[in-house]
Structures are given as C-alpha cells and as structure tokens.
Coordinates of C-alpha atoms in Angstrom, one line a residue:
M1 CA 18.3 130.6 141.6
A2 CA 22.1 130.2 141.9
T3 CA 25.2 130.0 144.0
L4 CA 28.3 132.2 143.4
S5 CA 31.9 131.6 144.5
L6 CA 34.4 134.5 144.3
Q7 CA 37.9 133.0 144.8
H8 CA 40.9 135.3 145.3
L9 CA 39.6 138.0 142.9
D10 CA 42.0 140.9 142.1
K11 CA 41.4 143.9 140.0
I12 CA 44.4 145.7 138.6
Y13 CA 43.9 148.5 136.1
D14 CA 46.2 149.3 133.1
N15 CA 47.9 152.0 135.1
N16 CA 48.9 149.4 137.8
V17 CA 46.4 150.8 140.3
Q18 CA 44.9 147.9 142.2
A19 CA 41.2 148.4 143.2
V20 CA 40.4 145.0 144.7
F21 CA 42.7 142.6 146.6
D22 CA 42.1 138.9 147.2
F23 CA 38.3 139.0 147.4
N24 CA 36.8 135.7 148.7
L25 CA 33.1 135.0 149.2
D26 CA 30.7 132.1 148.8
V27 CA 27.1 133.2 148.1
K28 CA 24.4 130.7 148.9
D29 CA 21.4 130.1 146.8
G30 CA 18.7 132.7 147.5
E31 CA 21.0 134.8 149.7
L32 CA 21.0 138.6 149.7
I33 CA 24.6 139.9 150.1
V34 CA 25.3 143.6 150.7
L35 CA 28.7 145.0 149.9
V36 CA 29.2 148.2 151.9
G37 CA 32.0 150.7 152.4
P38 CA 33.0 154.2 151.6
S39 CA 33.4 155.6 148.1
G40 CA 36.4 154.1 146.3
C41 CA 36.7 151.0 148.5
G42 CA 36.2 148.6 145.5
K43 CA 32.7 147.4 146.1
S44 CA 31.2 148.6 142.7
T45 CA 34.3 147.3 140.9
T46 CA 33.7 143.9 142.5
L47 CA 30.1 143.9 141.4
R48 CA 31.1 144.9 137.9
M49 CA 33.6 142.0 137.8
I50 CA 30.8 139.6 138.7
A51 CA 28.6 141.1 136.0
G52 CA 31.3 140.8 133.4
L53 CA 31.6 144.6 132.9
E54 CA 35.1 144.6 134.3
D55 CA 37.8 142.0 133.5
I56 CA 39.0 139.9 136.4
S57 CA 42.8 140.4 136.8
A58 CA 43.3 137.3 138.9
G59 CA 41.2 134.6 140.6
K60 CA 38.1 132.7 139.7
L61 CA 34.4 133.4 139.5
L62 CA 32.1 130.3 139.7
L63 CA 28.3 130.3 139.1
D64 CA 26.6 127.1 140.3
G65 CA 30.1 125.5 140.3
K66 CA 30.9 126.5 136.7
D67 CA 33.9 128.7 136.0
I68 CA 32.6 131.9 134.3
T69 CA 35.7 134.0 134.8
Q70 CA 36.1 134.6 131.1
T71 CA 32.4 134.3 130.1
P72 CA 31.1 137.4 128.3
A73 CA 28.6 139.5 130.3
K74 CA 25.7 138.6 128.0
D75 CA 26.1 134.9 128.7
R76 CA 26.3 135.1 132.5
D77 CA 22.6 135.0 133.1
M78 CA 22.7 138.0 135.5
A79 CA 20.7 141.2 135.6
M80 CA 22.1 144.5 136.9
V81 CA 20.1 147.4 138.3
F82 CA 22.0 150.7 138.0
Q83 CA 22.0 153.8 140.1
N84 CA 20.8 156.0 137.1
Y85 CA 17.9 153.6 136.1
A86 CA 19.2 153.4 132.5
L87 CA 15.7 153.6 131.0
Y88 CA 14.9 154.5 127.4
G89 CA 13.0 157.8 127.5
H90 CA 11.3 157.3 124.1
M91 CA 9.8 154.0 125.1
T92 CA 6.8 153.3 127.3
I93 CA 7.2 151.5 130.6
Y94 CA 5.9 148.3 129.0
E95 CA 8.4 148.6 126.1
N96 CA 11.3 149.3 128.6
M97 CA 10.5 146.2 130.6
A98 CA 10.0 144.0 127.5
F99 CA 13.1 145.3 125.7
S100 CA 15.6 142.5 126.6
L101 CA 13.1 139.8 125.8
T102 CA 12.2 141.5 122.5
L103 CA 15.9 141.5 121.6
R104 CA 16.0 137.8 122.2
K105 CA 13.0 137.4 119.9
E106 CA 10.9 135.6 122.5
N107 CA 7.3 134.8 121.8
P108 CA 5.2 138.1 122.1
N109 CA 2.6 136.2 124.3
V110 CA 5.3 135.0 126.7
I111 CA 6.8 138.5 126.8
H112 CA 3.3 140.0 127.6
K113 CA 2.7 137.5 130.4
K114 CA 6.2 138.2 132.0
V115 CA 5.8 142.0 131.8
L116 CA 2.4 141.9 133.4
A117 CA 3.5 139.6 136.1
A118 CA 6.5 141.8 136.9
A119 CA 4.4 144.9 136.8
E120 CA 1.9 143.4 139.3
I121 CA 4.7 142.4 141.7
L122 CA 6.1 146.0 141.6
G123 CA 2.8 147.9 141.6
L124 CA 3.4 149.2 138.1
T125 CA 0.3 147.9 136.3
E126 CA -1.3 151.3 135.9
Q127 CA 1.9 152.9 134.6
L128 CA 2.7 150.6 131.7
N129 CA 1.6 153.0 129.0
K130 CA 3.5 156.0 130.4
K131 CA 7.0 157.2 129.5
P132 CA 9.8 157.3 132.2
A133 CA 9.6 161.1 132.4
Q134 CA 6.0 160.8 133.7
L135 CA 7.1 158.7 136.7
S136 CA 8.7 159.5 140.1
G137 CA 12.2 158.5 140.9
G138 CA 11.0 155.6 143.0
Q139 CA 8.7 154.3 140.2
R140 CA 11.5 154.5 137.6
Q141 CA 13.7 152.5 139.9
R142 CA 10.9 149.9 140.1
V143 CA 10.8 149.8 136.3
A144 CA 14.5 149.1 136.3
M145 CA 13.9 146.3 138.7
G146 CA 11.0 145.0 136.6
R147 CA 13.2 144.9 133.5
S148 CA 15.5 142.6 135.5
I149 CA 12.7 140.4 136.8
V150 CA 11.3 139.6 133.4
R151 CA 14.6 138.1 132.4
N152 CA 14.4 135.6 135.3
P153 CA 18.1 135.7 135.8
K154 CA 20.1 133.5 138.0
V155 CA 21.6 136.4 139.9
F156 CA 20.4 140.0 140.5
L157 CA 23.0 142.7 140.9
F158 CA 22.2 146.1 142.4
D159 CA 24.7 149.0 142.1
E160 CA 23.7 151.7 144.6
P161 CA 20.1 151.7 143.2
L162 CA 18.7 154.1 145.8
S163 CA 21.3 156.9 145.7
N164 CA 19.2 159.2 143.5
L165 CA 16.1 159.0 145.7
D166 CA 15.2 161.3 148.6
A167 CA 15.1 159.9 152.1
K168 CA 11.4 158.9 152.1
L169 CA 11.5 157.2 148.7
R170 CA 14.7 155.5 149.7
G171 CA 13.1 153.9 152.7
A172 CA 10.0 152.8 150.7
T173 CA 12.0 151.4 147.8
R174 CA 14.3 149.6 150.3
R175 CA 11.3 147.8 151.7
E176 CA 10.1 146.9 148.2
I177 CA 13.5 145.4 147.4
L178 CA 13.3 143.3 150.6
L179 CA 9.8 142.1 149.8
L180 CA 10.9 141.4 146.2
H181 CA 13.8 139.2 147.5
K182 CA 11.5 137.3 149.8
R183 CA 8.9 136.8 147.0
L184 CA 11.4 135.7 144.4
N185 CA 13.8 133.9 146.8
A186 CA 16.4 135.3 144.4
T187 CA 20.2 135.4 144.8
M188 CA 21.1 139.1 145.1
L189 CA 24.2 141.1 145.5
Y190 CA 23.7 144.7 146.5
V191 CA 26.2 147.5 146.6
T192 CA 25.8 150.6 148.8
H193 CA 27.7 153.1 150.9
D194 CA 24.7 153.5 153.2
Q195 CA 25.1 151.3 156.3
T196 CA 21.3 151.6 157.0
E197 CA 20.6 149.9 153.7
A198 CA 23.2 147.2 154.6
L199 CA 21.8 146.5 158.1
T200 CA 18.2 146.4 157.0
L201 CA 18.5 144.4 153.7
A202 CA 21.3 142.0 154.1
D203 CA 21.4 138.3 155.0
R204 CA 25.1 138.9 155.2
I205 CA 27.2 142.0 154.9
V206 CA 30.7 142.3 153.2
C207 CA 32.4 145.4 154.7
M208 CA 35.2 146.8 152.5
S209 CA 37.9 149.4 152.8
M210 CA 40.7 150.3 150.4
G211 CA 40.0 147.3 148.2
Y212 CA 40.2 144.8 151.0
V213 CA 37.4 142.8 152.7
Q214 CA 37.4 143.8 156.4
Q215 CA 34.6 141.5 157.7
V216 CA 31.9 139.2 156.4
G217 CA 28.9 138.4 158.6
T218 CA 25.3 138.9 159.5
P219 CA 24.2 142.5 160.3
L220 CA 24.2 141.7 164.0
E221 CA 27.7 140.2 163.9
L222 CA 29.1 143.4 162.3
Y223 CA 27.2 145.6 164.7
D224 CA 27.8 143.6 167.8
T225 CA 31.3 142.1 167.2
P226 CA 33.1 144.3 164.7
A227 CA 36.4 142.7 163.6
N228 CA 38.5 145.9 163.7
L229 CA 38.4 149.6 164.2
F230 CA 37.3 150.3 160.7
V231 CA 34.2 148.1 160.8
A232 CA 33.4 149.4 164.3
S233 CA 33.6 153.0 163.1
F234 CA 31.7 152.4 159.8
I235 CA 28.8 150.3 161.1
G236 CA 26.5 152.1 163.5
L237 CA 24.8 155.5 163.6
P238 CA 25.8 157.6 165.4
P239 CA 29.3 156.2 165.1
M240 CA 31.1 154.5 167.9
N241 CA 33.1 156.6 170.4
F242 CA 36.8 155.7 170.7
F243 CA 39.2 156.5 173.5
H244 CA 42.9 155.6 174.1
V245 CA 43.1 154.0 177.6
T246 CA 45.6 152.0 179.6
V247 CA 44.6 148.7 181.1
S248 CA 45.3 148.7 184.9
E249 CA 44.7 145.9 187.4
D250 CA 40.9 146.4 187.5
A251 CA 40.1 149.4 185.4
L252 CA 40.6 151.3 182.1
V253 CA 42.5 154.5 182.8
G254 CA 42.6 157.5 180.4
P255 CA 42.4 161.2 180.4
E256 CA 39.3 162.2 182.5
M257 CA 38.3 158.5 182.7
N258 CA 38.6 155.6 185.2
V259 CA 36.3 152.8 184.1
P260 CA 35.9 149.7 186.2
L261 CA 36.4 146.3 184.5
S262 CA 34.2 143.2 185.1
E263 CA 35.8 139.9 185.8
D264 CA 35.2 138.7 182.3
E265 CA 36.7 141.9 180.9
K266 CA 39.8 141.5 183.0
K267 CA 40.3 138.0 181.6
T268 CA 39.8 139.3 178.0
L269 CA 42.4 142.0 178.6
A270 CA 44.8 140.0 180.7
A271 CA 47.6 140.1 178.0
Y272 CA 47.2 143.9 177.8
K273 CA 47.8 144.8 181.4
G274 CA 49.8 147.9 181.6
K275 CA 49.4 148.5 177.9
E276 CA 47.4 151.1 175.9
I277 CA 44.4 149.9 173.9
V278 CA 41.5 151.6 172.1
L279 CA 38.2 151.5 174.0
G280 CA 35.1 151.6 171.8
V281 CA 31.6 152.5 173.2
R282 CA 28.5 152.8 171.1
P283 CA 26.3 155.9 172.0
E284 CA 23.3 153.7 172.6
D285 CA 25.4 151.6 175.1
I286 CA 25.7 154.6 177.4
V287 CA 23.1 155.1 180.2
E288 CA 22.7 157.8 182.8
G289 CA 24.2 157.2 186.2
G290 CA 27.7 155.9 186.9
A291 CA 31.3 156.8 187.3
V292 CA 32.1 158.5 184.0
S293 CA 31.5 162.3 184.0
V294 CA 30.5 164.1 180.7
K295 CA 30.4 167.9 180.3
V296 CA 27.6 168.6 177.8
F297 CA 28.1 171.0 174.9
S298 CA 25.0 170.3 172.9
N299 CA 21.7 168.3 172.7
E300 CA 19.8 166.7 169.9
N301 CA 16.3 165.7 170.9
L302 CA 15.0 162.9 168.6
G303 CA 11.8 162.2 170.5
M304 CA 12.2 158.9 172.3
N305 CA 16.0 159.5 172.5
T306 CA 18.4 162.4 172.9
L307 CA 21.9 162.6 171.5
V308 CA 24.0 164.3 174.1
H309 CA 27.3 165.6 172.8
G310 CA 30.1 166.5 175.3
H311 CA 33.6 165.9 176.6
L312 CA 34.8 163.6 179.3
G313 CA 35.3 165.3 182.6
N314 CA 36.3 168.9 182.3
S315 CA 38.6 168.5 179.3
N316 CA 37.7 170.2 176.0
A317 CA 40.3 168.1 174.1
A318 CA 39.1 166.6 170.8
E319 CA 40.2 163.1 171.8
N320 CA 37.8 163.3 174.8
K321 CA 34.7 164.1 172.7
I322 CA 31.8 161.7 173.4
T323 CA 28.3 161.2 172.0
C324 CA 25.7 159.5 174.2
K325 CA 22.3 158.3 173.0
L326 CA 20.2 158.6 176.1
R327 CA 16.7 157.4 176.5
G328 CA 13.9 160.0 176.7
W329 CA 13.8 163.7 176.1
C330 CA 16.7 165.4 177.8
D331 CA 17.1 169.1 178.4
Y332 CA 20.7 169.4 179.3
K333 CA 22.4 172.8 178.7
A334 CA 25.9 173.5 177.6
G335 CA 28.2 173.1 180.7
D336 CA 26.0 170.6 182.5
Q337 CA 27.7 167.6 184.0
V338 CA 26.2 164.2 183.5
K339 CA 27.3 161.0 185.1
V340 CA 27.1 157.9 182.8
T341 CA 27.9 154.2 182.6
F342 CA 29.2 152.2 179.6
V343 CA 27.0 149.1 179.6
K344 CA 28.9 147.5 176.8
K345 CA 32.6 148.0 175.8
H346 CA 34.6 147.0 172.7
F347 CA 38.4 146.6 172.9
F348 CA 40.8 147.0 170.0
D349 CA 44.6 146.5 169.7
K350 CA 46.1 150.0 169.3
D351 CA 48.8 148.7 166.8
T352 CA 46.9 146.1 164.7
T353 CA 43.5 147.8 165.1
N354 CA 41.9 144.3 165.4
A355 CA 39.3 143.6 168.0
I356 CA 40.5 142.0 171.3
R357 CA 38.4 138.9 171.9
G358 CA 38.2 136.8 175.1
E359 CA 38.6 133.1 174.9
K360 CA 35.4 131.3 173.9

C-alpha cells in the first residue's frame, strides 16, 4: 500500500476563513487512521485536501515520499467512500463497481475478475444484478466500498461513511470495514464525529477541534491519558465529569468534596498546591463506598451497569452534577445518598486546559 506525510497543512478559503491550521501527521503503510471531532472541526476538509478535492493553502502532502501537493485528484491513486454512497441508480451493482475500470478501458476479463473478487470479500455476489434501490443502506455502502476496492488504490479515504445507517447497521458495517482493513492490509484514513467508531476502528486517532489537532495517539492513549480538557470531554461515553477544586496539602477540596490524594498524586500536583485545578473523573472510574457523597436524582439501568445521575453532597448546583457508571443493577431513588470513591483521577490546568502530568 502506501505511506502518507501531511506537513504543516493549512486550508484558507477565499473569504479568509481558515478551516485547518498547521496539520501534521505521518501515516504508516497499512495503518488505519481515524480523524474525529465535532462538526466543523476541519476533519472532512483535511480528508478532501488529501484526496485532491480541496486545494492545499499551505504545507506539503507526500505519498510514498513523493510530493503530490499539486497533483490532480485523478492522478493521486486514492479512492474515496462518501457518506451518501454516490451510486448510479440506473446501473446494476456490477456496473457500479466496474465503472471506474470501464472508464480506464481496462480489459473486460480483468474487470470481471476484480469485481467478482471484491463482491466476494463484501458478501455482494448475490446482489450484482440488482439496482441500488433494491439494496439496504448497509449493502449500498458495501457497494461503495467495493467500487474502491476494484481500483486497488494506494490509499482508501472514508468520509463519515456510516452516518446514514441506523445503529444496528452502523455496528455491522463498522465491523466489515475493520475486517476489510485486516484483509487488504490497506492504508486508510477515516473521518467521523462518532467516538465509538474512532475507538473501535483506529490504529491511531487524530482528535480535532476548531481546525487544530488536539492529540494524536492510540485509542487507549486518548481515553486513558487525554492531552487536554477537550479530548477528555470528547472521548468517552458517558462523558468525563469535571469539577473545579483546590489542591491542599493532602486532598482536593471543592464544593461538597474533599478527596484524599495518594502519594503519587501529591507529587504530580506539587506545583499546584494552593491553586485551583480541574479534576476529571470518568463515570466508569467511580465505585460505591468511599468519602464522596452523591445525592441521586435519576437512574438509568443498562443491565450489567447502572448510570446514576446526581449532585455532590446536598448541593443542586449545576457545577456539582455527577454521573456514576456503577456495576450491577441499582435501584436508587431520587434523594438517596450514595457514598463513592474515585478510583482514577485526571488533572487539568485551569488556565491552559492541558493535562497535568507527573514526572516519568
């Protein structure tokens, strides 16, 4: 397949609105990179610059070490799968998958072999004589992927390909993309606003906000050691809880909260003694029993787990809201008091919003 190098890419539109700022990324051969972030963060614009569908305002794009910044889209040897499938309704599935090869005037026998091989990979062999309207959304998305596979491109680009599918189909098609990646060992870049897709698909995730890259790392790195408040709040479901607290000699002190610090945590926060920081706690890192009191206002039973929503102590202030993901089926009622412990804590600088790390 291929390597990609994105070096200091900027995208500035004619109205002087900048959508992407100083984007840097080296993609390894066969790697599946997921660009994730909220709508308007610049992820699809970045993908379109890679594909050649958007001009690059500044910076360089290298494919296998060759500068393709100014290379037309048709000559970049990349295949893009769009959100809306972009299939030709009057053509059969076979004709849709063969279309790009037919335009290139490839040998009909070669085209036939490639289409059949792609159809077998994607479970579409029985659908080749049908029209797109006769297929489900998931099947149509597989046809769009098949059309890319037959081209045997150096790089596959996916722009929110599952957005039009319902939850069940989305999960099934996500697994198919993962299997496809493993089978082809292809270099892939995948754009989504869905963190579940990012966490389950990616070798590495690029988390973006407001046109800037916030963090690049494995799914576990972004989940376990978020670089800043944005990444911490965006990655993880339910979202991380945040509280403004003051670092004392041996505890974090806040409204309705006094949380003891371990010796390692004291070292990590030594420079912040007497200062206010932001404490982050994932709902799944909260267990029953401990020094923190939560007044319940609602329960969501999920089977093996229960989301318990409440406020710290007796306060109903919005800043004291907390969500706990407790193990088992809980039957707490509004007004019940639950004692909990934070088994893992994340610390963030209140001013820079960056994570506070201890010395390695």
